[in-house]
mmCIF file with all atom_site columns, C-alpha atoms in Angstrom:
data_model
loop_
_atom_site.group_PDB
_atom_site.id
_atom_site.type_symbol
_atom_site.label_atom_id
_atom_site.label_alt_id
_atom_site.label_comp_id
_atom_site.label_asym_id
_atom_site.label_entity_id
_atom_site.label_seq_id
_atom_site.pdbx_PDB_ins_code
_atom_site.Cartn_x
_atom_site.Cartn_y
_atom_site.Cartn_z
_atom_site.occupancy
_atom_site.B_iso_or_equiv
_atom_site.pdbx_formal_charge
_atom_site.auth_seq_id
_atom_site.auth_comp_id
_atom_site.auth_asym_id
_atom_site.auth_atom_id
_atom_site.pdbx_PDB_model_num
ATOM 1   C CA . UNK M 1 1   ? 0.000   0.000   0.000   1.00 0.00 ? 28  UNK M CA 1
ATOM 2   C CA . UNK M 1 2   ? 1.347   3.359   -1.000  1.00 0.00 ? 29  UNK M CA 1
ATOM 3   C CA . UNK M 1 3   ? 0.968   6.569   0.983   1.00 0.00 ? 30  UNK M CA 1
ATOM 4   C CA . UNK M 1 4   ? -2.396  8.213   0.579   1.00 0.00 ? 31  UNK M CA 1
ATOM 5   C CA . UNK M 1 5   ? -3.876  5.147   -1.128  1.00 0.00 ? 32  UNK M CA 1
ATOM 6   C CA . UNK M 1 6   ? -7.535  4.748   -0.304  1.00 0.00 ? 33  UNK M CA 1
ATOM 7   C CA . UNK M 1 7   ? -8.872  1.408   0.881   1.00 0.00 ? 34  UNK M CA 1
ATOM 8   C CA . UNK M 1 8   ? -11.301 0.047   -1.693  1.00 0.00 ? 35  UNK M CA 1
ATOM 9   C CA . UNK M 1 9   ? -14.571 -1.717  -0.962  1.00 0.00 ? 36  UNK M CA 1
ATOM 10  C CA . UNK M 1 10  ? -12.979 -5.100  -1.656  1.00 0.00 ? 37  UNK M CA 1
ATOM 11  C CA . UNK M 1 11  ? -9.753  -4.407  0.217   1.00 0.00 ? 38  UNK M CA 1
ATOM 12  C CA . UNK M 1 12  ? -9.691  -5.110  3.953   1.00 0.00 ? 39  UNK M CA 1
ATOM 13  C CA . UNK M 1 13  ? -8.778  -2.463  6.486   1.00 0.00 ? 40  UNK M CA 1
ATOM 14  C CA . UNK M 1 14  ? -5.758  -3.039  8.752   1.00 0.00 ? 41  UNK M CA 1
ATOM 15  C CA . UNK M 1 15  ? -8.074  -4.249  11.541  1.00 0.00 ? 42  UNK M CA 1
ATOM 16  C CA . UNK M 1 16  ? -9.784  -6.662  9.146   1.00 0.00 ? 43  UNK M CA 1
ATOM 17  C CA . UNK M 1 17  ? -6.375  -7.907  7.937   1.00 0.00 ? 44  UNK M CA 1
ATOM 18  C CA . UNK M 1 18  ? -5.323  -8.653  11.501  1.00 0.00 ? 45  UNK M CA 1
ATOM 19  C CA . UNK M 1 19  ? -8.583  -10.509 12.153  1.00 0.00 ? 46  UNK M CA 1
ATOM 20  C CA . UNK M 1 20  ? -8.192  -12.512 8.938   1.00 0.00 ? 47  UNK M CA 1
ATOM 21  C CA . UNK M 1 21  ? -4.608  -13.468 9.853   1.00 0.00 ? 48  UNK M CA 1
ATOM 22  C CA . UNK M 1 22  ? -5.672  -14.512 13.355  1.00 0.00 ? 49  UNK M CA 1
ATOM 23  C CA . UNK M 1 23  ? -8.440  -16.744 12.005  1.00 0.00 ? 50  UNK M CA 1
ATOM 24  C CA . UNK M 1 24  ? -6.667  -18.273 8.988   1.00 0.00 ? 51  UNK M CA 1
ATOM 25  C CA . UNK M 1 25  ? -6.320  -21.736 10.555  1.00 0.00 ? 52  UNK M CA 1
ATOM 26  C CA . UNK M 1 26  ? -9.934  -21.856 11.714  1.00 0.00 ? 53  UNK M CA 1
ATOM 27  C CA . UNK M 1 27  ? -11.161 -20.540 8.355   1.00 0.00 ? 54  UNK M CA 1
ATOM 28  C CA . UNK M 1 28  ? -9.145  -23.158 6.427   1.00 0.00 ? 55  UNK M CA 1
ATOM 29  C CA . UNK M 1 29  ? -10.604 -25.896 8.635   1.00 0.00 ? 56  UNK M CA 1
ATOM 30  C CA . UNK M 1 30  ? -14.123 -24.611 7.946   1.00 0.00 ? 57  UNK M CA 1
ATOM 31  C CA . UNK M 1 31  ? -13.435 -24.493 4.192   1.00 0.00 ? 58  UNK M CA 1
ATOM 32  C CA . UNK M 1 32  ? -12.020 -28.046 4.223   1.00 0.00 ? 59  UNK M CA 1
ATOM 33  C CA . UNK M 1 33  ? -15.071 -29.299 6.119   1.00 0.00 ? 60  UNK M CA 1
ATOM 34  C CA . UNK M 1 34  ? -17.441 -27.572 3.676   1.00 0.00 ? 61  UNK M CA 1
ATOM 35  C CA . UNK M 1 35  ? -15.620 -29.083 0.675   1.00 0.00 ? 62  UNK M CA 1
ATOM 36  C CA . UNK M 1 36  ? -15.584 -32.492 2.359   1.00 0.00 ? 63  UNK M CA 1
ATOM 37  C CA . UNK M 1 37  ? -19.352 -32.363 2.889   1.00 0.00 ? 64  UNK M CA 1
ATOM 38  C CA . UNK M 1 38  ? -20.235 -30.979 -0.548  1.00 0.00 ? 65  UNK M CA 1
ATOM 39  C CA . UNK M 1 39  ? -22.004 -32.976 -3.259  1.00 0.00 ? 66  UNK M CA 1
ATOM 40  C CA . UNK M 1 40  ? -20.684 -30.683 -6.006  1.00 0.00 ? 67  UNK M CA 1
ATOM 41  C CA . UNK M 1 41  ? -17.706 -28.327 -6.185  1.00 0.00 ? 68  UNK M CA 1
ATOM 42  C CA . UNK M 1 42  ? -17.624 -25.331 -8.506  1.00 0.00 ? 69  UNK M CA 1
ATOM 43  C CA . UNK M 1 43  ? -14.134 -23.876 -8.348  1.00 0.00 ? 70  UNK M CA 1
ATOM 44  C CA . UNK M 1 44  ? -13.613 -20.436 -9.862  1.00 0.00 ? 71  UNK M CA 1
ATOM 45  C CA . UNK M 1 45  ? -10.104 -19.040 -10.229 1.00 0.00 ? 72  UNK M CA 1
ATOM 46  C CA . UNK M 1 46  ? -8.529  -15.995 -11.761 1.00 0.00 ? 73  UNK M CA 1
ATOM 47  C CA . UNK M 1 47  ? -6.025  -15.702 -14.607 1.00 0.00 ? 74  UNK M CA 1
ATOM 48  C CA . UNK M 1 48  ? -3.135  -16.061 -12.158 1.00 0.00 ? 75  UNK M CA 1
ATOM 49  C CA . UNK M 1 49  ? -4.002  -19.722 -11.658 1.00 0.00 ? 76  UNK M CA 1
ATOM 50  C CA . UNK M 1 50  ? -3.269  -20.386 -15.329 1.00 0.00 ? 77  UNK M CA 1
ATOM 51  C CA . UNK M 1 51  ? -0.328  -17.977 -15.423 1.00 0.00 ? 78  UNK M CA 1
ATOM 52  C CA . UNK M 1 52  ? 1.420   -20.168 -12.858 1.00 0.00 ? 79  UNK M CA 1
ATOM 53  C CA . UNK M 1 53  ? 1.529   -22.841 -15.596 1.00 0.00 ? 80  UNK M CA 1
ATOM 54  C CA . UNK M 1 54  ? 3.230   -20.418 -17.978 1.00 0.00 ? 81  UNK M CA 1
ATOM 55  C CA . UNK M 1 55  ? 0.178   -19.255 -19.909 1.00 0.00 ? 82  UNK M CA 1
ATOM 56  C CA . UNK M 1 56  ? -0.049  -15.604 -20.858 1.00 0.00 ? 83  UNK M CA 1
ATOM 57  C CA . UNK M 1 57  ? -2.236  -13.372 -18.706 1.00 0.00 ? 84  UNK M CA 1
ATOM 58  C CA . UNK M 1 58  ? -4.884  -11.178 -20.335 1.00 0.00 ? 85  UNK M CA 1
ATOM 59  C CA . UNK M 1 59  ? -2.559  -8.200  -20.659 1.00 0.00 ? 86  UNK M CA 1
ATOM 60  C CA . UNK M 1 60  ? -0.019  -10.281 -22.616 1.00 0.00 ? 87  UNK M CA 1
ATOM 61  C CA . UNK M 1 61  ? -2.051  -12.848 -24.566 1.00 0.00 ? 88  UNK M CA 1
ATOM 62  C CA . UNK M 1 62  ? -2.513  -10.547 -27.561 1.00 0.00 ? 89  UNK M CA 1
ATOM 63  C CA . UNK M 1 63  ? 0.962   -8.973  -27.455 1.00 0.00 ? 90  UNK M CA 1
ATOM 64  C CA . UNK M 1 64  ? 2.229   -10.524 -30.644 1.00 0.00 ? 91  UNK M CA 1
ATOM 65  C CA . UNK M 1 65  ? 3.371   -8.816  -33.841 1.00 0.00 ? 92  UNK M CA 1
ATOM 66  C CA . UNK M 1 66  ? 0.327   -9.538  -36.071 1.00 0.00 ? 93  UNK M CA 1
ATOM 67  C CA . UNK M 1 67  ? -2.047  -7.942  -33.543 1.00 0.00 ? 94  UNK M CA 1
ATOM 68  C CA . UNK M 1 68  ? 0.353   -5.094  -32.747 1.00 0.00 ? 95  UNK M CA 1
ATOM 69  C CA . UNK M 1 69  ? 0.637   -4.355  -36.494 1.00 0.00 ? 96  UNK M CA 1
ATOM 70  C CA . UNK M 1 70  ? -3.148  -3.941  -36.536 1.00 0.00 ? 97  UNK M CA 1
ATOM 71  C CA . UNK M 1 71  ? -3.058  -1.783  -33.379 1.00 0.00 ? 98  UNK M CA 1
ATOM 72  C CA . UNK M 1 72  ? -5.091  -4.394  -31.471 1.00 0.00 ? 99  UNK M CA 1
ATOM 73  C CA . UNK M 1 73  ? -4.874  -5.227  -27.801 1.00 0.00 ? 100 UNK M CA 1
ATOM 74  C CA . UNK M 1 74  ? -6.634  -7.981  -25.837 1.00 0.00 ? 101 UNK M CA 1
ATOM 75  C CA . UNK M 1 75  ? -9.830  -6.025  -25.153 1.00 0.00 ? 102 UNK M CA 1
ATOM 76  C CA . UNK M 1 76  ? -10.024 -5.093  -28.845 1.00 0.00 ? 103 UNK M CA 1
ATOM 77  C CA . UNK M 1 77  ? -9.791  -8.713  -30.008 1.00 0.00 ? 104 UNK M CA 1
ATOM 78  C CA . UNK M 1 78  ? -12.388 -9.909  -27.476 1.00 0.00 ? 105 UNK M CA 1
ATOM 79  C CA . UNK M 1 79  ? -15.211 -8.242  -29.357 1.00 0.00 ? 106 UNK M CA 1
ATOM 80  C CA . UNK M 1 80  ? -17.724 -10.766 -30.774 1.00 0.00 ? 107 UNK M CA 1
ATOM 81  C CA . UNK M 1 81  ? -18.071 -8.668  -33.948 1.00 0.00 ? 108 UNK M CA 1
ATOM 82  C CA . UNK M 1 82  ? -14.784 -10.171 -35.222 1.00 0.00 ? 109 UNK M CA 1
ATOM 83  C CA . UNK M 1 83  ? -16.589 -13.473 -35.755 1.00 0.00 ? 110 UNK M CA 1
ATOM 84  C CA . UNK M 1 84  ? -18.665 -11.774 -38.468 1.00 0.00 ? 111 UNK M CA 1
ATOM 85  C CA . UNK M 1 85  ? -16.302 -9.003  -39.619 1.00 0.00 ? 112 UNK M CA 1
ATOM 86  C CA . UNK M 1 86  ? -13.030 -10.927 -39.799 1.00 0.00 ? 113 UNK M CA 1
ATOM 87  C CA . UNK M 1 87  ? -13.537 -14.586 -38.840 1.00 0.00 ? 114 UNK M CA 1
ATOM 88  C CA . UNK M 1 88  ? -9.903  -15.537 -39.517 1.00 0.00 ? 115 UNK M CA 1
ATOM 89  C CA . UNK M 1 89  ? -8.824  -13.064 -36.822 1.00 0.00 ? 116 UNK M CA 1
ATOM 90  C CA . UNK M 1 90  ? -11.505 -14.299 -34.408 1.00 0.00 ? 117 UNK M CA 1
ATOM 91  C CA . UNK M 1 91  ? -10.720 -17.999 -34.911 1.00 0.00 ? 118 UNK M CA 1
ATOM 92  C CA . UNK M 1 92  ? -6.984  -17.403 -35.067 1.00 0.00 ? 119 UNK M CA 1
ATOM 93  C CA . UNK M 1 93  ? -6.972  -15.624 -31.718 1.00 0.00 ? 120 UNK M CA 1
ATOM 94  C CA . UNK M 1 94  ? -9.409  -17.864 -29.877 1.00 0.00 ? 121 UNK M CA 1
ATOM 95  C CA . UNK M 1 95  ? -8.073  -21.003 -31.542 1.00 0.00 ? 122 UNK M CA 1
ATOM 96  C CA . UNK M 1 96  ? -4.566  -20.134 -30.378 1.00 0.00 ? 123 UNK M CA 1
ATOM 97  C CA . UNK M 1 97  ? -5.832  -19.452 -26.848 1.00 0.00 ? 124 UNK M CA 1
ATOM 98  C CA . UNK M 1 98  ? -7.717  -22.764 -26.864 1.00 0.00 ? 125 UNK M CA 1
ATOM 99  C CA . UNK M 1 99  ? -4.712  -24.707 -28.157 1.00 0.00 ? 126 UNK M CA 1
ATOM 100 C CA . UNK M 1 100 ? -2.355  -22.990 -25.678 1.00 0.00 ? 127 UNK M CA 1
ATOM 101 C CA . UNK M 1 101 ? -4.597  -24.105 -22.818 1.00 0.00 ? 128 UNK M CA 1
ATOM 102 C CA . UNK M 1 102 ? -4.924  -27.643 -24.226 1.00 0.00 ? 129 UNK M CA 1
ATOM 103 C CA . UNK M 1 103 ? -1.164  -27.999 -24.817 1.00 0.00 ? 130 UNK M CA 1
ATOM 104 C CA . UNK M 1 104 ? 0.219   -26.459 -21.610 1.00 0.00 ? 131 UNK M CA 1
ATOM 105 C CA . UNK M 1 105 ? 1.078   -28.769 -18.750 1.00 0.00 ? 132 UNK M CA 1
ATOM 106 C CA . UNK M 1 106 ? -0.910  -27.793 -15.656 1.00 0.00 ? 133 UNK M CA 1
ATOM 107 C CA . UNK M 1 107 ? 0.862   -26.756 -12.473 1.00 0.00 ? 134 UNK M CA 1
ATOM 108 C CA . UNK M 1 108 ? 0.502   -28.627 -9.197  1.00 0.00 ? 135 UNK M CA 1
ATOM 109 C CA . UNK M 1 109 ? -2.616  -26.685 -8.195  1.00 0.00 ? 136 UNK M CA 1
ATOM 110 C CA . UNK M 1 110 ? -4.554  -28.188 -11.090 1.00 0.00 ? 137 UNK M CA 1
ATOM 111 C CA . UNK M 1 111 ? -3.373  -31.653 -10.093 1.00 0.00 ? 138 UNK M CA 1
ATOM 112 C CA . UNK M 1 112 ? -4.515  -31.017 -6.530  1.00 0.00 ? 139 UNK M CA 1
ATOM 113 C CA . UNK M 1 113 ? -7.983  -29.945 -7.722  1.00 0.00 ? 140 UNK M CA 1
ATOM 114 C CA . UNK M 1 114 ? -8.110  -32.998 -10.021 1.00 0.00 ? 141 UNK M CA 1
ATOM 115 C CA . UNK M 1 115 ? -7.319  -35.274 -7.051  1.00 0.00 ? 142 UNK M CA 1
ATOM 116 C CA . UNK M 1 116 ? -10.106 -33.594 -5.022  1.00 0.00 ? 143 UNK M CA 1
ATOM 117 C CA . UNK M 1 117 ? -12.524 -34.082 -7.893  1.00 0.00 ? 144 UNK M CA 1
ATOM 118 C CA . UNK M 1 118 ? -11.492 -37.703 -8.302  1.00 0.00 ? 145 UNK M CA 1
ATOM 119 C CA . UNK M 1 119 ? -11.710 -38.539 -4.595  1.00 0.00 ? 146 UNK M CA 1
ATOM 120 C CA . UNK M 1 120 ? -14.778 -36.531 -3.662  1.00 0.00 ? 147 UNK M CA 1
ATOM 121 C CA . UNK M 1 121 ? -16.888 -35.679 -6.663  1.00 0.00 ? 148 UNK M CA 1
ATOM 122 C CA . UNK M 1 122 ? -16.173 -37.378 -9.999  1.00 0.00 ? 149 UNK M CA 1
ATOM 123 C CA . UNK M 1 123 ? -17.401 -40.837 -8.933  1.00 0.00 ? 150 UNK M CA 1
ATOM 124 C CA . UNK M 1 124 ? -20.201 -39.744 -6.594  1.00 0.00 ? 151 UNK M CA 1
ATOM 125 C CA . UNK M 1 125 ? -23.887 -40.555 -7.099  1.00 0.00 ? 152 UNK M CA 1
ATOM 126 C CA . UNK M 1 126 ? -24.494 -36.844 -7.760  1.00 0.00 ? 153 UNK M CA 1
ATOM 127 C CA . UNK M 1 127 ? -21.838 -36.804 -10.520 1.00 0.00 ? 154 UNK M CA 1
ATOM 128 C CA . UNK M 1 128 ? -23.361 -39.941 -12.051 1.00 0.00 ? 155 UNK M CA 1
ATOM 129 C CA . UNK M 1 129 ? -26.800 -38.296 -12.015 1.00 0.00 ? 156 UNK M CA 1
ATOM 130 C CA . UNK M 1 130 ? -25.404 -35.138 -13.658 1.00 0.00 ? 157 UNK M CA 1
ATOM 131 C CA . UNK M 1 131 ? -23.676 -37.184 -16.388 1.00 0.00 ? 158 UNK M CA 1
ATOM 132 C CA . UNK M 1 132 ? -26.865 -39.183 -16.983 1.00 0.00 ? 159 UNK M CA 1
ATOM 133 C CA . UNK M 1 133 ? -28.889 -35.974 -17.286 1.00 0.00 ? 160 UNK M CA 1
ATOM 134 C CA . UNK M 1 134 ? -26.341 -34.538 -19.726 1.00 0.00 ? 161 UNK M CA 1
ATOM 135 C CA . UNK M 1 135 ? -26.638 -37.680 -21.833 1.00 0.00 ? 162 UNK M CA 1
ATOM 136 C CA . UNK M 1 136 ? -30.417 -37.363 -21.829 1.00 0.00 ? 163 UNK M CA 1
ATOM 137 C CA . UNK M 1 137 ? -30.114 -33.737 -22.925 1.00 0.00 ? 164 UNK M CA 1
ATOM 138 C CA . UNK M 1 138 ? -27.342 -34.616 -25.410 1.00 0.00 ? 165 UNK M CA 1
ATOM 139 C CA . UNK M 1 139 ? -24.972 -32.070 -23.840 1.00 0.00 ? 166 UNK M CA 1
ATOM 140 C CA . UNK M 1 140 ? -21.220 -32.555 -24.228 1.00 0.00 ? 167 UNK M CA 1
ATOM 141 C CA . UNK M 1 141 ? -19.296 -33.831 -21.218 1.00 0.00 ? 168 UNK M CA 1
ATOM 142 C CA . UNK M 1 142 ? -15.526 -33.973 -20.832 1.00 0.00 ? 169 UNK M CA 1
ATOM 143 C CA . UNK M 1 143 ? -16.142 -37.129 -18.787 1.00 0.00 ? 170 UNK M CA 1
ATOM 144 C CA . UNK M 1 144 ? -17.506 -38.811 -21.901 1.00 0.00 ? 171 UNK M CA 1
ATOM 145 C CA . UNK M 1 145 ? -14.692 -37.832 -24.294 1.00 0.00 ? 172 UNK M CA 1
ATOM 146 C CA . UNK M 1 146 ? -12.042 -35.270 -25.091 1.00 0.00 ? 173 UNK M CA 1
ATOM 147 C CA . UNK M 1 147 ? -13.067 -32.007 -26.757 1.00 0.00 ? 174 UNK M CA 1
ATOM 148 C CA . UNK M 1 148 ? -11.428 -31.495 -30.154 1.00 0.00 ? 175 UNK M CA 1
ATOM 149 C CA . UNK M 1 149 ? -8.492  -29.128 -30.705 1.00 0.00 ? 176 UNK M CA 1
ATOM 150 C CA . UNK M 1 150 ? -9.083  -26.114 -32.936 1.00 0.00 ? 177 UNK M CA 1
ATOM 151 C CA . UNK M 1 151 ? -7.531  -26.611 -36.381 1.00 0.00 ? 178 UNK M CA 1
ATOM 152 C CA . UNK M 1 152 ? -5.074  -24.053 -37.736 1.00 0.00 ? 179 UNK M CA 1
ATOM 153 C CA . UNK M 1 153 ? -7.382  -22.935 -40.553 1.00 0.00 ? 180 UNK M CA 1
ATOM 154 C CA . UNK M 1 154 ? -10.673 -22.747 -38.682 1.00 0.00 ? 181 UNK M CA 1
ATOM 155 C CA . UNK M 1 155 ? -12.648 -19.708 -39.838 1.00 0.00 ? 182 UNK M CA 1
ATOM 156 C CA . UNK M 1 156 ? -10.343 -19.039 -42.770 1.00 0.00 ? 183 UNK M CA 1
ATOM 157 C CA . UNK M 1 157 ? -11.387 -18.152 -46.290 1.00 0.00 ? 184 UNK M CA 1
ATOM 158 C CA . UNK M 1 158 ? -13.886 -20.518 -47.897 1.00 0.00 ? 185 UNK M CA 1
#
């Protein structure tokens, strides 16, 4: 924290920080118990979780010469209009992101979450019921097969 920096709504005050530090063990025990008793786990992470595996973060993912030559940054390329206006740019960018994620070895945190899922959730009656419902609805499931990789020329000229 720099001098004169205001505390934001999502940033704890010094008193709140001290309380959080004092209760970290108890809070971790409560979180572990909640996960242990859960039927389903939805884990949401930020870009830093993937960056720890060596993947580019949002600020860097579009920092390559072809996009720089067009004066485009990440937020520019994320516009859905590219799918219609310039599909080769849309599919090139998102296809590369998809393939980067598919081809990058996950860090230990992913393996830990995978072990949790395998031990606690993947083989549970609730998971079986969800997979059965997805089959009935004909929805794709990564448990039923691997999603395809994006081809190099997807969205290119016809």
